[in-house]
mmCIF file of C-alpha atoms in Angstrom:
data_model
loop_
_atom_site.group_PDB
_atom_site.id
_atom_site.type_symbol
_atom_site.label_atom_id
_atom_site.label_comp_id
_atom_site.label_asym_id
_atom_site.label_seq_id
_atom_site.Cartn_x
_atom_site.Cartn_y
_atom_site.Cartn_z
ATOM 1 C CA MET A 1 -0.266 0.049 -0.312
ATOM 2 C CA THR A 2 1.302 3.468 -1.147
ATOM 3 C CA ARG A 3 -0.355 6.354 1.378
ATOM 4 C CA VAL A 4 -0.877 9.677 -0.531
ATOM 5 C CA LEU A 5 -1.882 12.219 1.666
ATOM 6 C CA VAL A 6 -3.393 15.576 -0.206
ATOM 7 C CA VAL A 7 -2.767 18.748 2.071
ATOM 8 C CA GLY A 8 -5.515 21.333 1.010
ATOM 9 C CA ALA A 9 -8.613 20.964 -0.992
ATOM 10 C CA GLY A 10 -8.612 23.936 -3.386
ATOM 11 C CA TYR A 11 -8.283 23.629 -7.271
ATOM 12 C CA ALA A 12 -5.487 22.039 -6.715
ATOM 13 C CA GLY A 13 -5.621 19.683 -3.912
ATOM 14 C CA VAL A 14 -9.452 18.386 -5.466
ATOM 15 C CA MET A 15 -7.843 17.686 -8.904
ATOM 16 C CA ALA A 16 -5.006 16.040 -7.796
ATOM 17 C CA ALA A 17 -6.788 13.845 -5.216
ATOM 18 C CA ASN A 18 -9.289 13.001 -7.802
ATOM 19 C CA ARG A 19 -6.539 12.334 -10.642
ATOM 20 C CA LEU A 20 -4.874 9.947 -8.208
ATOM 21 C CA ALA A 21 -7.842 7.937 -7.611
ATOM 22 C CA ALA A 22 -8.951 7.850 -11.058
ATOM 23 C CA ALA A 23 -5.482 6.027 -12.067
ATOM 24 C CA GLY A 24 -7.074 3.163 -11.139
ATOM 25 C CA GLN A 25 -4.112 1.734 -8.711
ATOM 26 C CA PRO A 26 -6.258 -0.355 -6.021
ATOM 27 C CA GLU A 27 -2.775 0.095 -4.219
ATOM 28 C CA VAL A 28 -2.647 3.798 -3.709
ATOM 29 C CA HIS A 29 -4.682 4.951 -1.014
ATOM 30 C CA VAL A 30 -5.532 8.657 -1.185
ATOM 31 C CA THR A 31 -6.455 10.953 1.764
ATOM 32 C CA VAL A 32 -7.595 14.616 1.487
ATOM 33 C CA VAL A 33 -6.773 16.617 4.633
ATOM 34 C CA ASN A 34 -8.883 19.844 4.395
ATOM 35 C CA PRO A 35 -9.893 22.627 7.031
ATOM 36 C CA ARG A 36 -13.297 22.385 6.699
ATOM 37 C CA PRO A 37 -15.819 19.954 4.907
ATOM 38 C CA GLU A 38 -16.659 22.144 1.751
ATOM 39 C CA PHE A 39 -15.098 23.216 -1.291
ATOM 40 C CA VAL A 40 -14.625 27.095 -1.768
ATOM 41 C CA GLU A 41 -15.187 28.270 -5.001
ATOM 42 C CA ARG A 42 -12.487 30.997 -4.944
ATOM 43 C CA VAL A 43 -14.047 32.799 -8.014
ATOM 44 C CA ARG A 44 -17.557 32.745 -6.498
ATOM 45 C CA LEU A 45 -16.130 34.556 -3.375
ATOM 46 C CA HIS A 46 -17.370 37.712 -4.596
ATOM 47 C CA GLU A 47 -20.750 36.768 -5.479
ATOM 48 C CA HIS A 48 -21.568 34.323 -2.186
ATOM 49 C CA ALA A 49 -20.375 38.091 -0.404
ATOM 50 C CA ALA A 50 -23.147 39.872 -2.599
ATOM 51 C CA ASP A 51 -26.185 37.874 -1.976
ATOM 52 C CA GLY A 52 -25.754 36.058 -5.646
ATOM 53 C CA SER A 53 -24.493 32.744 -5.226
ATOM 54 C CA ASP A 54 -22.986 30.076 -2.731
ATOM 55 C CA ALA A 55 -19.361 29.674 -3.089
ATOM 56 C CA LYS A 56 -19.271 26.324 -1.183
ATOM 57 C CA ARG A 57 -20.528 22.793 -2.143
ATOM 58 C CA PRO A 58 -19.695 19.199 0.218
ATOM 59 C CA LEU A 59 -16.674 18.133 -0.721
ATOM 60 C CA SER A 60 -18.205 14.468 -0.635
ATOM 61 C CA ASP A 61 -20.074 15.527 -3.821
ATOM 62 C CA LEU A 62 -16.689 16.128 -5.817
ATOM 63 C CA LEU A 63 -13.911 13.927 -4.490
ATOM 64 C CA ARG A 64 -14.038 10.474 -6.017
ATOM 65 C CA ARG A 65 -15.055 7.151 -4.364
ATOM 66 C CA GLY A 66 -11.839 5.467 -2.849
ATOM 67 C CA VAL A 67 -10.806 8.964 -2.008
ATOM 68 C CA ARG A 68 -10.741 9.695 2.164
ATOM 69 C CA LEU A 69 -11.422 12.840 3.718
ATOM 70 C CA ARG A 70 -10.094 14.372 7.171
ATOM 71 C CA VAL A 71 -11.106 17.314 8.139
ATOM 72 C CA GLY A 72 -8.331 19.157 10.039
ATOM 73 C CA LYS A 73 -5.501 21.697 9.760
ATOM 74 C CA VAL A 74 -1.845 20.668 9.326
ATOM 75 C CA ASN A 75 0.158 22.332 11.459
ATOM 76 C CA ALA A 76 3.515 20.945 10.546
ATOM 77 C CA ILE A 77 5.111 18.456 7.864
ATOM 78 C CA ALA A 78 7.780 16.246 9.181
ATOM 79 C CA GLU A 79 9.617 13.531 6.844
ATOM 80 C CA ARG A 80 6.970 10.886 6.396
ATOM 81 C CA SER A 81 3.780 12.485 8.723
ATOM 82 C CA VAL A 82 2.052 15.618 9.751
ATOM 83 C CA GLY A 83 1.309 17.056 12.736
ATOM 84 C CA LEU A 84 -2.642 18.662 12.876
ATOM 85 C CA GLU A 85 -4.448 21.050 15.102
ATOM 86 C CA ASP A 86 -5.724 18.738 16.862
ATOM 87 C CA GLY A 87 -3.208 16.680 18.378
ATOM 88 C CA GLY A 88 -3.566 13.704 15.920
ATOM 89 C CA SER A 89 -0.762 13.058 12.689
ATOM 90 C CA LEU A 90 -1.286 10.980 9.801
ATOM 91 C CA GLU A 91 1.739 9.203 8.126
ATOM 92 C CA PHE A 92 2.176 9.474 4.329
ATOM 93 C CA ASP A 93 4.440 8.194 1.878
ATOM 94 C CA TYR A 94 3.969 11.110 -0.569
ATOM 95 C CA LEU A 95 2.459 14.272 0.291
ATOM 96 C CA LEU A 96 0.877 16.587 -2.270
ATOM 97 C CA TYR A 97 1.039 20.340 -0.904
ATOM 98 C CA ALA A 98 -1.631 22.345 -2.340
ATOM 99 C CA VAL A 99 -2.564 24.771 0.737
ATOM 100 C CA GLY A 100 -4.001 27.682 -1.361
ATOM 101 C CA SER A 101 -3.856 31.149 -0.817
ATOM 102 C CA THR A 102 -5.509 33.591 1.509
ATOM 103 C CA ALA A 103 -5.869 37.512 1.436
ATOM 104 C CA ALA A 104 -2.802 39.633 2.376
ATOM 105 C CA ARG A 105 -3.153 41.870 5.447
ATOM 106 C CA GLY A 106 -4.226 45.206 5.034
ATOM 107 C CA PRO A 107 -2.629 48.523 6.417
ATOM 108 C CA ALA A 108 -3.046 49.823 9.743
ATOM 109 C CA GLY A 109 -6.559 49.687 10.881
ATOM 110 C CA SER A 110 -7.487 46.561 7.854
ATOM 111 C CA GLY A 111 -9.492 44.845 11.139
ATOM 112 C CA ASN A 112 -12.065 47.667 10.610
ATOM 113 C CA ALA A 113 -13.088 45.962 6.988
ATOM 114 C CA TRP A 114 -14.005 43.233 5.708
ATOM 115 C CA SER A 115 -12.343 41.002 3.473
ATOM 116 C CA ILE A 116 -13.061 38.897 0.381
ATOM 117 C CA GLY A 117 -10.281 36.129 -0.112
ATOM 118 C CA ASP A 118 -11.350 33.684 1.762
ATOM 119 C CA LEU A 119 -15.067 31.845 2.648
ATOM 120 C CA ASP A 120 -15.225 33.672 6.285
ATOM 121 C CA GLY A 121 -14.415 36.627 4.902
ATOM 122 C CA ALA A 122 -17.079 36.743 2.143
ATOM 123 C CA GLU A 123 -19.675 34.931 4.837
ATOM 124 C CA SER A 124 -18.604 38.103 7.264
ATOM 125 C CA LEU A 125 -19.170 41.015 4.253
ATOM 126 C CA ARG A 126 -22.383 39.154 3.118
ATOM 127 C CA ARG A 127 -24.033 39.334 6.658
ATOM 128 C CA ARG A 128 -23.044 42.983 6.620
ATOM 129 C CA LEU A 129 -24.008 44.168 3.199
ATOM 130 C CA ARG A 130 -27.331 42.507 4.328
ATOM 131 C CA LEU A 131 -27.565 45.160 7.062
ATOM 132 C CA LEU A 132 -27.082 47.966 5.529
ATOM 133 C CA PRO A 133 -29.945 50.793 4.884
ATOM 134 C CA PRO A 134 -30.245 52.275 1.421
ATOM 135 C CA GLY A 135 -28.322 54.975 0.559
ATOM 136 C CA ALA A 136 -25.253 53.376 2.342
ATOM 137 C CA ARG A 137 -21.802 53.688 0.999
ATOM 138 C CA VAL A 138 -19.712 50.918 0.399
ATOM 139 C CA VAL A 139 -15.652 51.633 -0.560
ATOM 140 C CA VAL A 140 -14.006 48.381 -2.059
ATOM 141 C CA VAL A 141 -9.948 48.696 -1.897
ATOM 142 C CA GLY A 142 -8.388 47.209 -4.352
ATOM 143 C CA GLY A 143 -7.797 47.424 -8.326
ATOM 144 C CA GLY A 144 -6.918 44.175 -8.964
ATOM 145 C CA LEU A 145 -9.390 41.305 -10.221
ATOM 146 C CA THR A 146 -10.724 40.821 -6.624
ATOM 147 C CA GLY A 147 -11.929 44.424 -6.041
ATOM 148 C CA ILE A 148 -13.322 44.663 -9.889
ATOM 149 C CA GLU A 149 -15.216 42.393 -9.656
ATOM 150 C CA SER A 150 -16.362 42.497 -5.777
ATOM 151 C CA ALA A 151 -17.438 46.123 -6.438
ATOM 152 C CA ALA A 152 -19.129 45.735 -9.760
ATOM 153 C CA GLU A 153 -20.959 42.391 -7.882
ATOM 154 C CA ILE A 154 -22.070 44.614 -5.045
ATOM 155 C CA ALA A 155 -23.015 47.725 -7.106
ATOM 156 C CA TYR A 156 -25.525 45.421 -9.071
ATOM 157 C CA ARG A 157 -26.625 43.522 -6.354
ATOM 158 C CA TYR A 158 -27.569 46.455 -4.151
ATOM 159 C CA PRO A 159 -28.397 49.320 -6.592
ATOM 160 C CA SER A 160 -29.163 51.751 -3.592
ATOM 161 C CA SER A 161 -25.816 51.721 -2.010
ATOM 162 C CA SER A 162 -23.205 54.252 -3.166
ATOM 163 C CA VAL A 163 -20.163 51.528 -4.277
ATOM 164 C CA GLU A 164 -17.061 53.863 -4.641
ATOM 165 C CA LEU A 165 -13.799 51.399 -5.947
ATOM 166 C CA VAL A 166 -10.061 53.281 -4.537
ATOM 167 C CA SER A 167 -7.180 52.041 -5.786
ATOM 168 C CA GLN A 168 -4.011 53.609 -7.871
ATOM 169 C CA SER A 169 -5.303 52.249 -10.290
ATOM 170 C CA VAL A 170 -7.336 49.640 -12.362
ATOM 171 C CA ALA A 171 -6.139 46.539 -14.050
ATOM 172 C CA PRO A 172 -3.025 47.766 -14.568
ATOM 173 C CA TRP A 173 -1.456 44.692 -16.006
ATOM 174 C CA LEU A 174 -3.698 45.138 -19.013
ATOM 175 C CA PRO A 175 -3.325 47.212 -22.106
ATOM 176 C CA GLU A 176 -4.567 50.691 -22.078
ATOM 177 C CA PRO A 177 -7.818 50.172 -24.274
ATOM 178 C CA SER A 178 -8.732 46.972 -21.928
ATOM 179 C CA ARG A 179 -8.129 49.207 -18.684
ATOM 180 C CA ALA A 180 -10.725 52.239 -20.531
ATOM 181 C CA SER A 181 -13.350 49.669 -21.311
ATOM 182 C CA ILE A 182 -13.503 47.648 -17.996
ATOM 183 C CA GLU A 183 -13.447 51.596 -16.297
ATOM 184 C CA ARG A 184 -16.246 52.300 -18.318
ATOM 185 C CA ARG A 185 -18.128 49.471 -17.517
ATOM 186 C CA LEU A 186 -17.856 49.899 -14.121
ATOM 187 C CA ALA A 187 -18.570 53.222 -13.762
ATOM 188 C CA ASN A 188 -22.013 51.947 -16.039
ATOM 189 C CA ALA A 189 -22.891 49.372 -13.244
ATOM 190 C CA GLY A 190 -23.228 52.211 -11.325
ATOM 191 C CA VAL A 191 -19.639 52.200 -9.341
ATOM 192 C CA ARG A 192 -17.787 55.026 -8.785
ATOM 193 C CA LEU A 193 -13.330 55.232 -9.718
ATOM 194 C CA ARG A 194 -11.612 57.030 -7.334
ATOM 195 C CA THR A 195 -8.177 56.544 -8.859
ATOM 196 C CA GLY A 196 -4.496 57.723 -7.680
ATOM 197 C CA LEU A 197 -5.667 56.913 -4.484
ATOM 198 C CA ARG A 198 -3.250 54.624 -1.732
ATOM 199 C CA VAL A 199 -5.071 53.557 1.411
ATOM 200 C CA THR A 200 -3.287 53.926 4.373
ATOM 201 C CA GLU A 201 -5.646 53.335 7.277
ATOM 202 C CA VAL A 202 -8.645 51.628 7.303
ATOM 203 C CA ARG A 203 -10.618 53.186 9.992
ATOM 204 C CA PRO A 204 -14.092 52.111 11.665
ATOM 205 C CA ASP A 205 -15.876 54.767 9.760
ATOM 206 C CA GLY A 206 -13.852 55.276 6.519
ATOM 207 C CA VAL A 207 -10.468 55.033 5.206
ATOM 208 C CA GLU A 208 -7.526 57.408 5.028
ATOM 209 C CA THR A 209 -5.801 58.208 1.537
ATOM 210 C CA GLY A 210 -2.407 60.465 1.056
ATOM 211 C CA THR A 211 -4.922 63.012 0.307
ATOM 212 C CA GLY A 212 -7.257 62.489 2.681
ATOM 213 C CA GLY A 213 -9.974 60.540 4.517
ATOM 214 C CA LEU A 214 -13.494 58.993 2.700
ATOM 215 C CA SER A 215 -16.606 57.816 4.893
ATOM 216 C CA SER A 216 -17.735 54.675 4.937
ATOM 217 C CA ASP A 217 -20.505 52.086 6.176
ATOM 218 C CA CYS A 218 -18.652 49.400 4.562
ATOM 219 C CA THR A 219 -15.318 49.172 3.721
ATOM 220 C CA VAL A 220 -14.056 45.901 1.673
ATOM 221 C CA TRP A 221 -10.479 45.185 1.173
ATOM 222 C CA ALA A 222 -9.645 43.491 -1.983
ATOM 223 C CA GLY A 223 -5.719 43.848 -1.889
ATOM 224 C CA SER A 224 -3.058 41.192 -3.330
ATOM 225 C CA PHE A 225 -2.504 37.375 -1.709
ATOM 226 C CA ASP A 226 -0.558 36.113 0.357
ATOM 227 C CA VAL A 227 0.232 32.093 1.259
ATOM 228 C CA PRO A 228 0.055 30.192 5.085
ATOM 229 C CA ASP A 229 3.212 29.694 6.270
ATOM 230 C CA LEU A 230 3.398 25.619 6.765
ATOM 231 C CA ALA A 231 5.979 24.922 4.787
ATOM 232 C CA LEU A 232 7.977 27.998 5.994
ATOM 233 C CA ARG A 233 7.012 26.725 9.998
ATOM 234 C CA SER A 234 8.046 23.115 8.614
ATOM 235 C CA GLY A 235 11.726 23.779 7.744
ATOM 236 C CA LEU A 236 11.068 23.410 3.630
ATOM 237 C CA PRO A 237 12.839 25.391 1.318
ATOM 238 C CA VAL A 238 10.421 28.630 0.430
ATOM 239 C CA THR A 239 10.633 31.466 -1.522
ATOM 240 C CA ALA A 240 10.922 34.979 -0.005
ATOM 241 C CA ASP A 241 6.805 34.961 0.031
ATOM 242 C CA GLY A 242 6.551 31.518 1.529
ATOM 243 C CA ARG A 243 5.843 29.892 -1.191
ATOM 244 C CA LEU A 244 6.821 26.146 -1.192
ATOM 245 C CA ARG A 245 9.941 25.541 -3.528
ATOM 246 C CA THR A 246 10.204 22.562 -6.348
ATOM 247 C CA ASP A 247 11.857 21.797 -9.480
ATOM 248 C CA ASP A 248 10.546 21.436 -12.890
ATOM 249 C CA THR A 249 8.624 19.091 -12.334
ATOM 250 C CA LEU A 250 6.657 19.910 -9.160
ATOM 251 C CA VAL A 251 8.767 17.923 -6.487
ATOM 252 C CA CYS A 252 10.602 19.698 -3.838
ATOM 253 C CA PRO A 253 14.373 19.464 -4.036
ATOM 254 C CA GLY A 254 15.684 17.203 -0.938
ATOM 255 C CA HIS A 255 12.635 16.579 -0.177
ATOM 256 C CA GLU A 256 11.593 14.074 -2.802
ATOM 257 C CA ARG A 257 8.254 12.414 -1.305
ATOM 258 C CA ILE A 258 6.594 16.292 -1.120
ATOM 259 C CA VAL A 259 5.280 17.444 -4.878
ATOM 260 C CA GLY A 260 3.464 21.070 -4.655
ATOM 261 C CA ALA A 261 1.045 22.134 -6.661
ATOM 262 C CA GLY A 262 -0.830 25.672 -6.878
ATOM 263 C CA ASP A 263 -1.101 29.175 -5.232
ATOM 264 C CA ALA A 264 1.473 28.304 -2.586
ATOM 265 C CA VAL A 265 3.954 26.613 -4.741
ATOM 266 C CA ALA A 266 6.973 28.233 -7.052
ATOM 267 C CA PRO A 267 8.135 25.762 -10.014
ATOM 268 C CA PRO A 268 11.453 27.494 -11.625
ATOM 269 C CA GLY A 269 11.033 30.643 -13.416
ATOM 270 C CA GLN A 270 11.805 28.857 -16.713
ATOM 271 C CA VAL A 271 8.297 26.304 -16.137
ATOM 272 C CA GLY A 272 6.537 28.726 -13.625
ATOM 273 C CA ASP A 273 7.170 32.452 -13.623
ATOM 274 C CA HIS A 274 3.965 33.387 -15.974
ATOM 275 C CA LEU A 275 1.647 31.081 -13.317
ATOM 276 C CA ARG A 276 -0.334 33.747 -11.437
ATOM 277 C CA MET A 277 -2.545 32.481 -8.412
ATOM 278 C CA SER A 278 -5.783 31.503 -10.402
ATOM 279 C CA CYS A 279 -8.026 28.224 -10.769
ATOM 280 C CA GLN A 280 -6.172 28.512 -14.173
ATOM 281 C CA ALA A 281 -2.915 27.335 -13.293
ATOM 282 C CA ALA A 282 -3.878 25.875 -9.717
ATOM 283 C CA MET A 283 -5.592 22.893 -11.584
ATOM 284 C CA PRO A 284 -3.411 21.754 -14.502
ATOM 285 C CA MET A 285 -0.700 22.191 -11.890
ATOM 286 C CA GLY A 286 -2.768 19.542 -9.431
ATOM 287 C CA ALA A 287 -2.943 17.533 -12.314
ATOM 288 C CA HIS A 288 0.472 17.472 -13.232
ATOM 289 C CA GLY A 289 1.384 17.233 -9.726
ATOM 290 C CA ALA A 290 -0.837 13.639 -9.517
ATOM 291 C CA ASP A 291 0.825 12.761 -12.491
ATOM 292 C CA THR A 292 4.336 12.966 -10.749
ATOM 293 C CA VAL A 293 3.535 11.398 -7.968
ATOM 294 C CA LEU A 294 2.455 8.510 -9.760
ATOM 295 C CA ALA A 295 5.412 8.279 -11.690
ATOM 296 C CA LEU A 296 7.656 8.186 -8.344
ATOM 297 C CA ILE A 297 5.449 5.423 -6.932
ATOM 298 C CA ARG A 298 6.442 3.581 -10.264
ATOM 299 C CA GLY A 299 10.051 4.435 -10.109
ATOM 300 C CA GLU A 300 9.867 6.595 -13.028
ATOM 301 C CA ARG A 301 11.515 10.259 -13.634
ATOM 302 C CA PRO A 302 7.806 12.681 -13.775
ATOM 303 C CA ALA A 303 7.905 14.944 -16.647
ATOM 304 C CA PRO A 304 8.515 18.826 -16.157
ATOM 305 C CA VAL A 305 5.589 20.680 -15.736
ATOM 306 C CA SER A 306 4.325 22.826 -18.916
ATOM 307 C CA ILE A 307 1.461 25.033 -18.579
ATOM 308 C CA GLY A 308 0.388 27.398 -20.819
ATOM 309 C CA MET A 309 -2.179 30.428 -20.219
ATOM 310 C CA ALA A 310 -5.643 31.537 -22.245
ATOM 311 C CA GLY A 311 -6.814 34.700 -21.284
ATOM 312 C CA GLN A 312 -7.965 36.536 -18.025
ATOM 313 C CA GLY A 313 -12.166 36.451 -17.450
ATOM 314 C CA ILE A 314 -13.527 39.108 -15.086
ATOM 315 C CA SER A 315 -17.309 39.657 -14.066
ATOM 316 C CA LEU A 316 -18.822 42.542 -14.041
ATOM 317 C CA GLY A 317 -22.537 41.359 -12.098
ATOM 318 C CA ARG A 318 -24.342 39.349 -13.842
ATOM 319 C CA ARG A 319 -24.879 40.812 -17.348
ATOM 320 C CA ASP A 320 -21.754 42.430 -17.969
ATOM 321 C CA GLY A 321 -18.080 41.123 -18.357
ATOM 322 C CA PHE A 322 -14.904 41.528 -20.205
ATOM 323 C CA ILE A 323 -12.413 39.020 -21.640
ATOM 324 C CA GLN A 324 -8.689 39.461 -22.242
ATOM 325 C CA ALA A 325 -7.156 37.125 -24.479
ATOM 326 C CA THR A 326 -3.449 35.950 -23.910
ATOM 327 C CA TYR A 327 -0.521 34.177 -25.311
ATOM 328 C CA ARG A 328 0.371 31.332 -23.601
ATOM 329 C CA ASP A 329 2.833 33.299 -21.047
ATOM 330 C CA ASP A 330 -0.159 35.274 -20.034
ATOM 331 C CA SER A 331 0.891 38.438 -21.833
ATOM 332 C CA PRO A 332 -2.057 40.054 -23.062
ATOM 333 C CA ARG A 333 -3.033 39.458 -27.068
ATOM 334 C CA GLY A 334 -4.835 41.866 -28.974
ATOM 335 C CA PHE A 335 -8.398 39.727 -28.522
ATOM 336 C CA THR A 336 -10.830 40.923 -26.346
ATOM 337 C CA LEU A 337 -14.926 40.110 -25.432
ATOM 338 C CA SER A 338 -17.470 42.553 -23.248
ATOM 339 C CA GLY A 339 -20.748 42.786 -22.474
ATOM 340 C CA ARG A 340 -23.045 39.592 -22.643
ATOM 341 C CA ALA A 341 -21.174 37.392 -24.052
ATOM 342 C CA ALA A 342 -17.911 37.839 -22.084
ATOM 343 C CA ALA A 343 -20.676 37.658 -18.976
ATOM 344 C CA VAL A 344 -22.017 33.888 -20.277
ATOM 345 C CA LEU A 345 -18.494 32.850 -21.569
ATOM 346 C CA LYS A 346 -16.783 33.793 -17.824
ATOM 347 C CA GLU A 347 -19.869 31.570 -16.145
ATOM 348 C CA ARG A 348 -19.362 28.773 -18.547
ATOM 349 C CA VAL A 349 -15.834 28.778 -17.467
ATOM 350 C CA CYS A 350 -16.255 28.584 -13.526
ATOM 351 C CA ARG A 351 -18.811 25.728 -14.626
ATOM 352 C CA PHE A 352 -16.124 23.877 -16.438
ATOM 353 C CA THR A 353 -14.045 24.005 -13.198
ATOM 354 C CA ILE A 354 -16.261 21.892 -11.497
ATOM 355 C CA THR A 355 -16.736 19.338 -14.165
ATOM 356 C CA ALA A 356 -13.215 19.047 -14.973
ATOM 357 C CA MET A 357 -12.484 18.310 -11.572
ATOM 358 C CA ARG A 358 -15.102 15.699 -11.883
ATOM 359 C CA PHE A 359 -12.991 13.802 -14.663
ATOM 360 C CA PRO A 360 -9.601 14.313 -13.553
ATOM 361 C CA ARG A 361 -8.370 11.734 -16.499
ATOM 362 C CA ALA A 362 -10.031 13.343 -19.496
ATOM 363 C CA TYR A 363 -8.497 16.772 -18.076
ATOM 364 C CA ARG A 364 -6.307 18.321 -20.383
ATOM 365 C CA TRP A 365 -4.688 21.762 -20.452
ATOM 366 C CA LEU A 366 -2.599 23.900 -22.812
ATOM 367 C CA PRO A 367 1.102 23.333 -22.578
ATOM 368 C CA SER A 368 3.530 26.175 -22.239
ATOM 369 C CA GLY A 369 4.585 26.791 -25.584
ATOM 370 C CA THR A 370 7.901 27.781 -23.766
ATOM 371 C CA SER A 371 10.011 28.362 -27.253
ATOM 372 C CA ALA A 372 7.398 30.333 -28.495
ATOM 373 C CA VAL A 373 7.527 32.562 -25.022
ATOM 374 C CA HIS A 374 11.749 32.910 -25.673
ATOM 375 C CA ALA A 375 11.110 34.071 -29.082
ATOM 376 C CA ARG A 376 8.624 36.846 -28.380
ATOM 377 C CA ALA A 377 10.506 37.613 -25.505
ATOM 378 C CA ALA A 378 13.906 37.942 -27.432
ATOM 379 C CA ILE A 379 11.810 40.126 -30.267
ATOM 380 C CA ARG A 380 10.849 42.533 -27.663
#
């Protein structure tokens, strides 16, 4: 019997566990350890917070037959076992590290804001929004995907509220025409944009910026992401931001029984620099991580990971959206899609993630196209 322990049940962890279980090797026993018995659709947390949908579903409905679920939090990883917060422990022959990401800490007073980076934060924000009176002022801090989608969704679900998006810029990684289109669509959705501002403090009644204060009845923190410090606390090799280091096959250097996948993992630059924190990267990393574990069990050398990106989808309420096509290295292409068609496509992509996890052996993804990426970089 070979015991494989998957730590984390997000997009990477569920895909990895199901792909391992679907490999048809009865001697491989798969256990998933996760702090809660539900799978959280991170891509729907903004909808959950705005009361538009439920971002959680039972893991028992997603994990394949034969995959054991252990509800608990891993506190430490040793050479062949993990310690749990409740005092228990689990032994493994191979461990797949897929702990995902969390919301990064905000500025001073950020405890006065509602975070939307995890389910608990989205639940708290959902309760707060339900209690706001008509005309309440909601300030969303952050011009990334989370901030854009959250502001638009709140404005759509609570049209009587005044929703403002405060950030130095909106979608700064996109080309100027794409940014301008998103800004127009946010304005059409009822979101007031306050760009060129950096929030330095969050107060109970508003936020402080470099140019003065803004009042708020509900402040939403939609900043960057961070990763759990489990790998760091366990003495495993990590990057400066705490992600687990792996080689190009997703095996942790010096720890050949540990394989990484998802947001909390940092493969070498030549295969991983373009992989942003997203389910678009986490799912193929989970699938490849499972294939790596199976190769190790067979005594074979795993193949290098190769993942290409396809685009970036942004929902702007339920009836509008924006799709930016990208090259496989995630740099933007000239093609974009917006409006109702983009909203429908984004919804179908979200639904596809669930279907793909249920049929893991059929799941395929774009390879990185490394040679083309390097050639284009040389031209630039």
